[in-house]
N, CA, C and O atoms as a GROMACS GRO file, in nm:
protein
  504
    1UNK      N    1   1.159   2.124   0.072
    1UNK     CA    2   1.138   1.985   0.036
    1UNK      C    3   1.097   1.977  -0.112
    1UNK      O    4   1.028   2.064  -0.164
    2UNK      N    5   1.142   1.873  -0.175
    2UNK     CA    6   1.109   1.855  -0.317
    2UNK      C    7   0.962   1.815  -0.332
    2UNK      O    8   0.888   1.814  -0.234
    3UNK      N    9   0.922   1.783  -0.452
    3UNK     CA   10   0.784   1.744  -0.477
    3UNK      C   11   0.744   1.632  -0.381
    3UNK      O   12   0.824   1.546  -0.348
    4UNK      N   13   0.619   1.636  -0.338
    4UNK     CA   14   0.576   1.537  -0.240
    4UNK      C   15   0.573   1.398  -0.301
    4UNK      O   16   0.554   1.380  -0.421
    5UNK      N   17   0.593   1.301  -0.215
    5UNK     CA   18   0.588   1.162  -0.256
    5UNK      C   19   0.442   1.120  -0.266
    5UNK      O   20   0.359   1.164  -0.187
    6UNK      N   21   0.412   1.035  -0.363
    6UNK     CA   22   0.274   0.992  -0.387
    6UNK      C   23   0.251   0.853  -0.329
    6UNK      O   24   0.327   0.760  -0.355
    7UNK      N   25   0.145   0.842  -0.250
    7UNK     CA   26   0.108   0.715  -0.186
    7UNK      C   27  -0.028   0.671  -0.237
    7UNK      O   28  -0.123   0.749  -0.239
    8UNK      N   29  -0.037   0.546  -0.279
    8UNK     CA   30  -0.166   0.488  -0.318
    8UNK      C   31  -0.207   0.391  -0.208
    8UNK      O   32  -0.138   0.292  -0.181
    9UNK      N   33  -0.320   0.421  -0.143
    9UNK     CA   34  -0.374   0.335  -0.038
    9UNK      C   35  -0.492   0.257  -0.095
    9UNK      O   36  -0.588   0.316  -0.144
   10UNK      N   37  -0.485   0.125  -0.087
   10UNK     CA   38  -0.597   0.040  -0.127
   10UNK      C   39  -0.649  -0.027   0.000
   10UNK      O   40  -0.586  -0.117   0.055
   11UNK      N   41  -0.764   0.020   0.045
   11UNK     CA   42  -0.819  -0.025   0.173
   11UNK      C   43  -0.970  -0.010   0.166
   11UNK      O   44  -1.020   0.098   0.138
   12UNK      N   45  -1.044  -0.120   0.191
   12UNK     CA   46  -1.190  -0.111   0.181
   12UNK      C   47  -1.255  -0.051   0.306
   12UNK      O   48  -1.374  -0.019   0.304
   13UNK      N   49  -1.180  -0.036   0.415
   13UNK     CA   50  -1.233   0.029   0.535
   13UNK      C   51  -1.212   0.180   0.525
   13UNK      O   52  -1.099   0.228   0.522
   14UNK      N   53  -1.323   0.254   0.520
   14UNK     CA   54  -1.314   0.400   0.510
   14UNK      C   55  -1.243   0.460   0.631
   14UNK      O   56  -1.170   0.558   0.618
   15UNK      N   57  -1.264   0.401   0.747
   15UNK     CA   58  -1.202   0.452   0.870
   15UNK      C   59  -1.049   0.444   0.861
   15UNK      O   60  -0.980   0.542   0.884
   16UNK      N   61  -0.999   0.326   0.826
   16UNK     CA   62  -0.853   0.308   0.815
   16UNK      C   63  -0.799   0.394   0.701
   16UNK      O   64  -0.694   0.457   0.715
   17UNK      N   65  -0.870   0.396   0.590
   17UNK     CA   66  -0.829   0.476   0.476
   17UNK      C   67  -0.814   0.624   0.516
   17UNK      O   68  -0.713   0.687   0.485
   18UNK      N   69  -0.915   0.677   0.585
   18UNK     CA   70  -0.913   0.819   0.623
   18UNK      C   71  -0.807   0.850   0.728
   18UNK      O   72  -0.742   0.954   0.722
   19UNK      N   73  -0.788   0.760   0.825
   19UNK     CA   74  -0.684   0.782   0.926
   19UNK      C   75  -0.545   0.780   0.862
   19UNK      O   76  -0.463   0.868   0.889
   20UNK      N   77  -0.520   0.680   0.778
   20UNK     CA   78  -0.390   0.672   0.710
   20UNK      C   79  -0.368   0.795   0.623
   20UNK      O   80  -0.258   0.849   0.619
   21UNK      N   81  -0.472   0.839   0.553
   21UNK     CA   82  -0.463   0.957   0.468
   21UNK      C   83  -0.421   1.079   0.550
   21UNK      O   84  -0.327   1.150   0.514
   22UNK      N   85  -0.492   1.103   0.660
   22UNK     CA   86  -0.463   1.221   0.742
   22UNK      C   87  -0.321   1.218   0.799
   22UNK      O   88  -0.250   1.318   0.798
   23UNK      N   89  -0.281   1.102   0.848
   23UNK     CA   90  -0.147   1.090   0.906
   23UNK      C   91  -0.039   1.111   0.802
   23UNK      O   92   0.059   1.181   0.827
   24UNK      N   93  -0.056   1.052   0.684
   24UNK     CA   94   0.047   1.066   0.580
   24UNK      C   95   0.042   1.204   0.515
   24UNK      O   96   0.147   1.255   0.474
   25UNK      N   97  -0.075   1.265   0.503
   25UNK     CA   98  -0.082   1.402   0.451
   25UNK      C   99  -0.009   1.497   0.546
   25UNK      O  100   0.056   1.592   0.502
   26UNK      N  101  -0.020   1.472   0.674
   26UNK     CA  102   0.050   1.553   0.775
   26UNK      C  103   0.202   1.542   0.755
   26UNK      O  104   0.276   1.634   0.791
   27UNK      N  105   0.248   1.430   0.698
   27UNK     CA  106   0.390   1.409   0.668
   27UNK      C  107   0.426   1.458   0.526
   27UNK      O  108   0.533   1.428   0.475
   28UNK      N  109   0.333   1.533   0.466
   28UNK     CA  110   0.353   1.590   0.332
   28UNK      C  111   0.352   1.489   0.217
   28UNK      O  112   0.415   1.512   0.114
   29UNK      N  113   0.281   1.379   0.236
   29UNK     CA  114   0.262   1.284   0.127
   29UNK      C  115   0.134   1.323   0.052
   29UNK      O  116   0.039   1.374   0.110
   30UNK      N  117   0.135   1.296  -0.079
   30UNK     CA  118   0.018   1.316  -0.163
   30UNK      C  119  -0.054   1.181  -0.170
   30UNK      O  120   0.004   1.083  -0.216
   31UNK      N  121  -0.179   1.176  -0.123
   31UNK     CA  122  -0.250   1.049  -0.106
   31UNK      C  123  -0.359   1.030  -0.210
   31UNK      O  124  -0.438   1.121  -0.238
   32UNK      N  125  -0.363   0.910  -0.267
   32UNK     CA  126  -0.475   0.866  -0.350
   32UNK      C  127  -0.525   0.739  -0.283
   32UNK      O  128  -0.446   0.653  -0.244
   33UNK      N  129  -0.658   0.727  -0.268
   33UNK     CA  130  -0.712   0.610  -0.201
   33UNK      C  131  -0.817   0.542  -0.288
   33UNK      O  132  -0.900   0.608  -0.352
   34UNK      N  133  -0.812   0.409  -0.290
   34UNK     CA  134  -0.908   0.328  -0.363
   34UNK      C  135  -0.957   0.216  -0.271
   34UNK      O  136  -0.903   0.197  -0.162
   35UNK      N  137  -1.061   0.143  -0.316
   35UNK     CA  138  -1.125   0.042  -0.230
   35UNK      C  139  -1.087  -0.102  -0.262
   35UNK      O  140  -1.117  -0.192  -0.183
   36UNK      N  141  -1.021  -0.128  -0.378
   36UNK     CA  142  -0.988  -0.267  -0.411
   36UNK      C  143  -0.871  -0.277  -0.509
   36UNK      O  144  -0.826  -0.177  -0.565
   37UNK      N  145  -0.824  -0.400  -0.528
   37UNK     CA  146  -0.708  -0.424  -0.612
   37UNK      C  147  -0.729  -0.392  -0.759
   37UNK      O  148  -0.636  -0.351  -0.828
   38UNK      N  149  -0.852  -0.411  -0.808
   38UNK     CA  150  -0.879  -0.377  -0.948
   38UNK      C  151  -0.859  -0.228  -0.972
   38UNK      O  152  -0.804  -0.188  -1.075
   39UNK      N  153  -0.903  -0.146  -0.877
   39UNK     CA  154  -0.884  -0.001  -0.890
   39UNK      C  155  -0.736   0.036  -0.886
   39UNK      O  156  -0.693   0.130  -0.952
   40UNK      N  157  -0.657  -0.038  -0.807
   40UNK     CA  158  -0.512  -0.015  -0.803
   40UNK      C  159  -0.454  -0.032  -0.943
   40UNK      O  160  -0.380   0.054  -0.991
   41UNK      N  161  -0.486  -0.143  -1.008
   41UNK     CA  162  -0.431  -0.170  -1.141
   41UNK      C  163  -0.478  -0.066  -1.243
   41UNK      O  164  -0.402  -0.027  -1.331
   42UNK      N  165  -0.604  -0.023  -1.232
   42UNK     CA  166  -0.656   0.078  -1.324
   42UNK      C  167  -0.581   0.211  -1.309
   42UNK      O  168  -0.543   0.273  -1.408
   43UNK      N  169  -0.560   0.254  -1.186
   43UNK     CA  170  -0.495   0.384  -1.164
   43UNK      C  171  -0.346   0.377  -1.196
   43UNK      O  172  -0.287   0.477  -1.238
   44UNK      N  173  -0.284   0.260  -1.175
   44UNK     CA  174  -0.141   0.245  -1.208
   44UNK      C  175  -0.116   0.256  -1.359
   44UNK      O  176  -0.006   0.290  -1.401
   45UNK      N  177  -0.217   0.227  -1.439
   45UNK     CA  178  -0.201   0.242  -1.584
   45UNK      C  179  -0.177   0.388  -1.621
   45UNK      O  180  -0.108   0.416  -1.719
   46UNK      N  181  -0.233   0.480  -1.542
   46UNK     CA  182  -0.228   0.622  -1.576
   46UNK      C  183  -0.132   0.703  -1.490
   46UNK      O  184  -0.084   0.807  -1.534
   47UNK      N  185  -0.102   0.656  -1.369
   47UNK     CA  186  -0.026   0.738  -1.276
   47UNK      C  187   0.088   0.660  -1.213
   47UNK      O  188   0.088   0.536  -1.211
   48UNK      N  189   0.187   0.734  -1.162
   48UNK     CA  190   0.300   0.675  -1.090
   48UNK      C  191   0.290   0.708  -0.942
   48UNK      O  192   0.242   0.815  -0.905
   49UNK      N  193   0.334   0.616  -0.858
   49UNK     CA  194   0.332   0.635  -0.714
   49UNK      C  195   0.467   0.600  -0.655
   49UNK      O  196   0.543   0.522  -0.713
   50UNK      N  197   0.497   0.658  -0.538
   50UNK     CA  198   0.622   0.630  -0.468
   50UNK      C  199   0.612   0.500  -0.389
   50UNK      O  200   0.712   0.432  -0.366
   51UNK      N  201   0.488   0.467  -0.346
   51UNK     CA  202   0.465   0.348  -0.265
   51UNK      C  203   0.317   0.310  -0.271
   51UNK      O  204   0.231   0.396  -0.289
   52UNK      N  205   0.289   0.180  -0.256
   52UNK     CA  206   0.152   0.131  -0.250
   52UNK      C  207   0.130   0.068  -0.112
   52UNK      O  208   0.215  -0.006  -0.063
   53UNK      N  209   0.015   0.097  -0.052
   53UNK     CA  210  -0.026   0.032   0.072
   53UNK      C  211  -0.149  -0.051   0.038
   53UNK      O  212  -0.254   0.004   0.004
   54UNK      N  213  -0.138  -0.183   0.048
   54UNK     CA  214  -0.248  -0.272   0.007
   54UNK      C  215  -0.305  -0.350   0.124
   54UNK      O  216  -0.233  -0.424   0.192
   55UNK      N  217  -0.434  -0.333   0.146
   55UNK     CA  218  -0.504  -0.419   0.241
   55UNK      C  219  -0.506  -0.560   0.183
   55UNK      O  220  -0.518  -0.576   0.061
   56UNK      N  221  -0.493  -0.660   0.267
   56UNK     CA  222  -0.494  -0.798   0.217
   56UNK      C  223  -0.636  -0.843   0.183
   56UNK      O  224  -0.657  -0.910   0.082
   57UNK      N  225  -0.734  -0.806   0.267
   57UNK     CA  226  -0.872  -0.849   0.244
   57UNK      C  227  -0.954  -0.736   0.184
   57UNK      O  228  -1.005  -0.650   0.255
   58UNK      N  229  -0.967  -0.738   0.051
   58UNK     CA  230  -1.048  -0.638  -0.020
   58UNK      C  231  -1.142  -0.710  -0.114
   58UNK      O  232  -1.114  -0.822  -0.158
   59UNK      N  233  -1.255  -0.647  -0.147
   59UNK     CA  234  -1.347  -0.708  -0.244
   59UNK      C  235  -1.286  -0.703  -0.386
   59UNK      O  236  -1.194  -0.626  -0.411
   60UNK      N  237  -1.337  -0.784  -0.474
   60UNK     CA  238  -1.299  -0.792  -0.616
   60UNK      C  239  -1.160  -0.849  -0.639
   60UNK      O  240  -1.144  -0.948  -0.711
   61UNK      N  241  -1.058  -0.789  -0.577
   61UNK     CA  242  -0.923  -0.843  -0.588
   61UNK      C  243  -0.849  -0.812  -0.458
   61UNK      O  244  -0.835  -0.696  -0.421
   62UNK      N  245  -0.803  -0.917  -0.390
   62UNK     CA  246  -0.736  -0.894  -0.262
   62UNK      C  247  -0.591  -0.848  -0.282
   62UNK      O  248  -0.540  -0.846  -0.394
   63UNK      N  249  -0.528  -0.811  -0.172
   63UNK     CA  250  -0.392  -0.759  -0.177
   63UNK      C  251  -0.290  -0.858  -0.229
   63UNK      O  252  -0.194  -0.818  -0.296
   64UNK      N  253  -0.308  -0.987  -0.198
   64UNK     CA  254  -0.211  -1.087  -0.245
   64UNK      C  255  -0.213  -1.098  -0.398
   64UNK      O  256  -0.108  -1.102  -0.462
   65UNK      N  257  -0.333  -1.104  -0.455
   65UNK     CA  258  -0.345  -1.110  -0.601
   65UNK      C  259  -0.296  -0.979  -0.664
   65UNK      O  260  -0.228  -0.980  -0.766
   66UNK      N  261  -0.331  -0.868  -0.602
   66UNK     CA  262  -0.294  -0.737  -0.656
   66UNK      C  263  -0.141  -0.719  -0.659
   66UNK      O  264  -0.088  -0.671  -0.759
   67UNK      N  265  -0.072  -0.757  -0.553
   67UNK     CA  266   0.074  -0.740  -0.551
   67UNK      C  267   0.139  -0.827  -0.660
   67UNK      O  268   0.235  -0.785  -0.723
   68UNK      N  269   0.086  -0.946  -0.680
   68UNK     CA  270   0.141  -1.034  -0.786
   68UNK      C  271   0.124  -0.968  -0.924
   68UNK      O  272   0.214  -0.973  -1.007
   69UNK      N  273   0.008  -0.909  -0.945
   69UNK     CA  274  -0.018  -0.845  -1.075
   69UNK      C  275   0.068  -0.720  -1.095
   69UNK      O  276   0.116  -0.695  -1.206
   70UNK      N  277   0.086  -0.643  -0.989
   70UNK     CA  278   0.172  -0.524  -1.000
   70UNK      C  279   0.314  -0.568  -1.033
   70UNK      O  280   0.378  -0.510  -1.120
   71UNK      N  281   0.363  -0.669  -0.963
   71UNK     CA  282   0.501  -0.717  -0.986
   71UNK      C  283   0.519  -0.772  -1.128
   71UNK      O  284   0.631  -0.777  -1.178
   72UNK      N  285   0.409  -0.812  -1.192
   72UNK     CA  286   0.416  -0.868  -1.328
   72UNK      C  287   0.397  -0.763  -1.437
   72UNK      O  288   0.398  -0.796  -1.555
   73UNK      N  289   0.380  -0.637  -1.399
   73UNK     CA  290   0.358  -0.532  -1.499
   73UNK      C  291   0.480  -0.518  -1.590
   73UNK      O  292   0.594  -0.534  -1.544
   74UNK      N  293   0.459  -0.488  -1.720
   74UNK     CA  294   0.571  -0.472  -1.813
   74UNK      C  295   0.655  -0.348  -1.785
   74UNK      O  296   0.774  -0.345  -1.817
   75UNK      N  297   0.597  -0.244  -1.725
   75UNK     CA  298   0.669  -0.122  -1.689
   75UNK      C  299   0.747  -0.149  -1.560
   75UNK      O  300   0.688  -0.156  -1.452
   76UNK      N  301   0.880  -0.164  -1.572
   76UNK     CA  302   0.959  -0.203  -1.455
   76UNK      C  303   0.955  -0.099  -1.343
   76UNK      O  304   0.966  -0.135  -1.226
   77UNK      N  305   0.940   0.028  -1.377
   77UNK     CA  306   0.929   0.131  -1.274
   77UNK      C  307   0.808   0.106  -1.186
   77UNK      O  308   0.816   0.117  -1.064
   78UNK      N  309   0.697   0.072  -1.249
   78UNK     CA  310   0.574   0.044  -1.174
   78UNK      C  311   0.581  -0.093  -1.107
   78UNK      O  312   0.534  -0.109  -0.994
   79UNK      N  313   0.639  -0.190  -1.174
   79UNK     CA  314   0.647  -0.325  -1.119
   79UNK      C  315   0.736  -0.330  -0.995
   79UNK      O  316   0.718  -0.418  -0.910
   80UNK      N  317   0.831  -0.239  -0.984
   80UNK     CA  318   0.926  -0.241  -0.872
   80UNK      C  319   0.894  -0.140  -0.762
   80UNK      O  320   0.976  -0.119  -0.672
   81UNK      N  321   0.777  -0.077  -0.767
   81UNK     CA  322   0.739   0.019  -0.664
   81UNK      C  323   0.732  -0.053  -0.528
   81UNK      O  324   0.688  -0.167  -0.521
   82UNK      N  325   0.776   0.014  -0.419
   82UNK     CA  326   0.762  -0.050  -0.288
   82UNK      C  327   0.614  -0.073  -0.256
   82UNK      O  328   0.530   0.014  -0.278
   83UNK      N  329   0.583  -0.192  -0.202
   83UNK     CA  330   0.444  -0.227  -0.168
   83UNK      C  331   0.441  -0.283  -0.026
   83UNK      O  332   0.518  -0.372   0.010
   84UNK      N  333   0.351  -0.226   0.055
   84UNK     CA  334   0.336  -0.268   0.194
   84UNK      C  335   0.198  -0.331   0.213
   84UNK      O  336   0.096  -0.274   0.173
   85UNK      N  337   0.195  -0.449   0.274
   85UNK     CA  338   0.069  -0.516   0.307
   85UNK      C  339   0.012  -0.457   0.435
   85UNK      O  340   0.085  -0.428   0.529
   86UNK      N  341  -0.121  -0.439   0.437
   86UNK     CA  342  -0.191  -0.401   0.559
   86UNK      C  343  -0.288  -0.515   0.586
   86UNK      O  344  -0.372  -0.548   0.502
   87UNK      N  345  -0.277  -0.575   0.705
   87UNK     CA  346  -0.361  -0.691   0.732
   87UNK      C  347  -0.409  -0.697   0.875
   87UNK      O  348  -0.338  -0.662   0.969
   88UNK      N  349  -0.532  -0.742   0.889
   88UNK     CA  350  -0.585  -0.772   1.020
   88UNK      C  351  -0.572  -0.920   1.050
   88UNK      O  352  -0.603  -0.966   1.160
   89UNK      N  353  -0.526  -0.994   0.951
   89UNK     CA  354  -0.514  -1.140   0.964
   89UNK      C  355  -0.371  -1.187   0.936
   89UNK      O  356  -0.349  -1.275   0.853
   90UNK      N  357  -0.276  -1.128   1.005
   90UNK     CA  358  -0.136  -1.162   0.980
   90UNK      C  359  -0.109  -1.310   1.004
   90UNK      O  360  -0.017  -1.367   0.945
   91UNK      N  361  -0.188  -1.373   1.088
   91UNK     CA  362  -0.166  -1.515   1.118
   91UNK      C  363  -0.204  -1.605   1.000
   91UNK      O  364  -0.164  -1.721   0.995
   92UNK      N  365  -0.282  -1.551   0.906
   92UNK     CA  366  -0.322  -1.631   0.789
   92UNK      C  367  -0.206  -1.654   0.692
   92UNK      O  368  -0.209  -1.747   0.613
   93UNK      N  369  -0.105  -1.568   0.699
   93UNK     CA  370   0.011  -1.579   0.609
   93UNK      C  371   0.138  -1.569   0.690
   93UNK      O  372   0.143  -1.502   0.794
   94UNK      N  373   0.242  -1.635   0.642
   94UNK     CA  374   0.373  -1.620   0.706
   94UNK      C  375   0.444  -1.500   0.646
   94UNK      O  376   0.407  -1.453   0.538
   95UNK      N  377   0.544  -1.452   0.714
   95UNK     CA  378   0.624  -1.342   0.661
   95UNK      C  379   0.682  -1.382   0.525
   95UNK      O  380   0.692  -1.300   0.434
   96UNK      N  381   0.721  -1.507   0.514
   96UNK     CA  382   0.778  -1.558   0.388
   96UNK      C  383   0.675  -1.551   0.275
   96UNK      O  384   0.711  -1.518   0.162
   97UNK      N  385   0.549  -1.582   0.304
   97UNK     CA  386   0.445  -1.574   0.201
   97UNK      C  387   0.424  -1.430   0.153
   97UNK      O  388   0.403  -1.407   0.034
   98UNK      N  389   0.431  -1.335   0.246
   98UNK     CA  390   0.419  -1.195   0.206
   98UNK      C  391   0.536  -1.156   0.116
   98UNK      O  392   0.517  -1.089   0.014
   99UNK      N  393   0.658  -1.197   0.154
   99UNK     CA  394   0.778  -1.163   0.075
   99UNK      C  395   0.771  -1.230  -0.063
   99UNK      O  396   0.801  -1.166  -0.164
  100UNK      N  397   0.733  -1.357  -0.066
  100UNK     CA  398   0.723  -1.431  -0.192
  100UNK      C  399   0.621  -1.367  -0.285
  100UNK      O  400   0.642  -1.360  -0.406
  101UNK      N  401   0.510  -1.320  -0.229
  101UNK     CA  402   0.407  -1.255  -0.310
  101UNK      C  403   0.459  -1.125  -0.370
  101UNK      O  404   0.414  -1.084  -0.477
  102UNK      N  405   0.555  -1.060  -0.303
  102UNK     CA  406   0.613  -0.939  -0.357
  102UNK      C  407   0.606  -0.817  -0.266
  102UNK      O  408   0.639  -0.706  -0.308
  103UNK      N  409   0.562  -0.836  -0.142
  103UNK     CA  410   0.555  -0.723  -0.050
  103UNK      C  411   0.692  -0.689   0.007
  103UNK      O  412   0.774  -0.777   0.032
  104UNK      N  413   0.715  -0.557   0.027
  104UNK     CA  414   0.839  -0.511   0.089
  104UNK      C  415   0.830  -0.514   0.241
  104UNK      O  416   0.932  -0.528   0.310
  105UNK      N  417   0.708  -0.500   0.295
  105UNK     CA  418   0.689  -0.496   0.439
  105UNK      C  419   0.543  -0.526   0.469
  105UNK      O  420   0.459  -0.530   0.379
  106UNK      N  421   0.513  -0.547   0.598
  106UNK     CA  422   0.376  -0.578   0.641
  106UNK      C  423   0.343  -0.493   0.763
  106UNK      O  424   0.422  -0.484   0.857
  107UNK      N  425   0.225  -0.432   0.761
  107UNK     CA  426   0.173  -0.360   0.877
  107UNK      C  427   0.048  -0.434   0.925
  107UNK      O  428  -0.039  -0.468   0.845
  108UNK      N  429   0.040  -0.458   1.055
  108UNK     CA  430  -0.071  -0.534   1.112
  108UNK      C  431  -0.171  -0.439   1.176
  108UNK      O  432  -0.135  -0.343   1.244
  109UNK      N  433  -0.301  -0.468   1.151
  109UNK     CA  434  -0.408  -0.392   1.215
  109UNK      C  435  -0.427  -0.446   1.357
  109UNK      O  436  -0.408  -0.566   1.379
  110UNK      N  437  -0.464  -0.363   1.455
  110UNK     CA  438  -0.486  -0.219   1.436
  110UNK      C  439  -0.354  -0.149   1.404
  110UNK      O  440  -0.251  -0.178   1.463
  111UNK      N  441  -0.362  -0.058   1.308
  111UNK     CA  442  -0.240   0.008   1.261
  111UNK      C  443  -0.173   0.090   1.370
  111UNK      O  444  -0.237   0.165   1.443
  112UNK      N  445  -0.042   0.073   1.379
  112UNK     CA  446   0.040   0.159   1.462
  112UNK      C  447   0.085   0.271   1.368
  112UNK      O  448   0.166   0.248   1.277
  113UNK      N  449   0.033   0.391   1.388
  113UNK     CA  450   0.055   0.497   1.291
  113UNK      C  451   0.199   0.549   1.291
  113UNK      O  452   0.246   0.599   1.188
  114UNK      N  453   0.269   0.538   1.404
  114UNK     CA  454   0.412   0.572   1.404
  114UNK      C  455   0.487   0.476   1.313
  114UNK      O  456   0.576   0.517   1.238
  115UNK      N  457   0.452   0.349   1.321
  115UNK     CA  458   0.516   0.246   1.236
  115UNK      C  459   0.480   0.268   1.089
  115UNK      O  460   0.564   0.251   1.001
  116UNK      N  461   0.355   0.307   1.062
  116UNK     CA  462   0.312   0.338   0.925
  116UNK      C  463   0.402   0.446   0.866
  116UNK      O  464   0.455   0.430   0.756
  117UNK      N  465   0.418   0.556   0.938
  117UNK     CA  466   0.501   0.667   0.890
  117UNK      C  467   0.646   0.621   0.874
  117UNK      O  468   0.712   0.656   0.775
  118UNK      N  469   0.696   0.545   0.970
  118UNK     CA  470   0.834   0.496   0.964
  118UNK      C  471   0.857   0.410   0.840
  118UNK      O  472   0.956   0.428   0.769
  119UNK      N  473   0.767   0.316   0.813
  119UNK     CA  474   0.782   0.225   0.699
  119UNK      C  475   0.771   0.303   0.568
  119UNK      O  476   0.852   0.283   0.477
  120UNK      N  477   0.672   0.392   0.557
  120UNK     CA  478   0.656   0.470   0.433
  120UNK      C  479   0.778   0.558   0.412
  120UNK      O  480   0.828   0.567   0.299
  121UNK      N  481   0.828   0.623   0.516
  121UNK     CA  482   0.948   0.706   0.504
  121UNK      C  483   1.067   0.624   0.459
  121UNK      O  484   1.141   0.665   0.369
  122UNK      N  485   1.087   0.507   0.520
  122UNK     CA  486   1.200   0.420   0.484
  122UNK      C  487   1.195   0.377   0.339
  122UNK      O  488   1.294   0.386   0.267
  123UNK      N  489   1.078   0.331   0.296
  123UNK     CA  490   1.066   0.274   0.162
  123UNK      C  491   1.063   0.380   0.052
  123UNK      O  492   1.086   0.349  -0.065
  124UNK      N  493   1.036   0.506   0.088
  124UNK     CA  494   1.039   0.613  -0.012
  124UNK      C  495   1.161   0.701   0.005
  124UNK      O  496   1.175   0.802  -0.065
  125UNK      N  497   1.250   0.663   0.098
  125UNK     CA  498   1.374   0.739   0.123
  125UNK      C  499   1.346   0.886   0.151
  125UNK      O  500   1.416   0.975   0.102
  126UNK      N  501   1.245   0.910   0.231
  126UNK     CA  502   1.212   1.050   0.262
  126UNK      C  503   1.295   1.098   0.379
  126UNK      O  504   1.282   1.213   0.421
   0.00000   0.00000   0.00000
């Protein structure tokens, strides 16, 4: 297998963050995890990722604001990275609102980890 794909997980729940990390590491993904959208933007300035997983409800900057800011980045490689929403409140937004904001897909909590792996594999062409 070629170099591992890099996944950035932005999730303020340590439990979900750690479970997603372990499952994706088992699939040979290289995982970086942060707690909020501001940290996502800071790390994207320095590093490249194959995919971003963004919780919708995070402190400082939520997933909806974060995806809009990523999509507005001047570096088109970074602005066009696949981004997946993770939400426990899917009813608060329509699928259309997620797409309009810039998400490629949505995962609903409690996370189905088979679906997590399937979506990450699809969007990173693994």
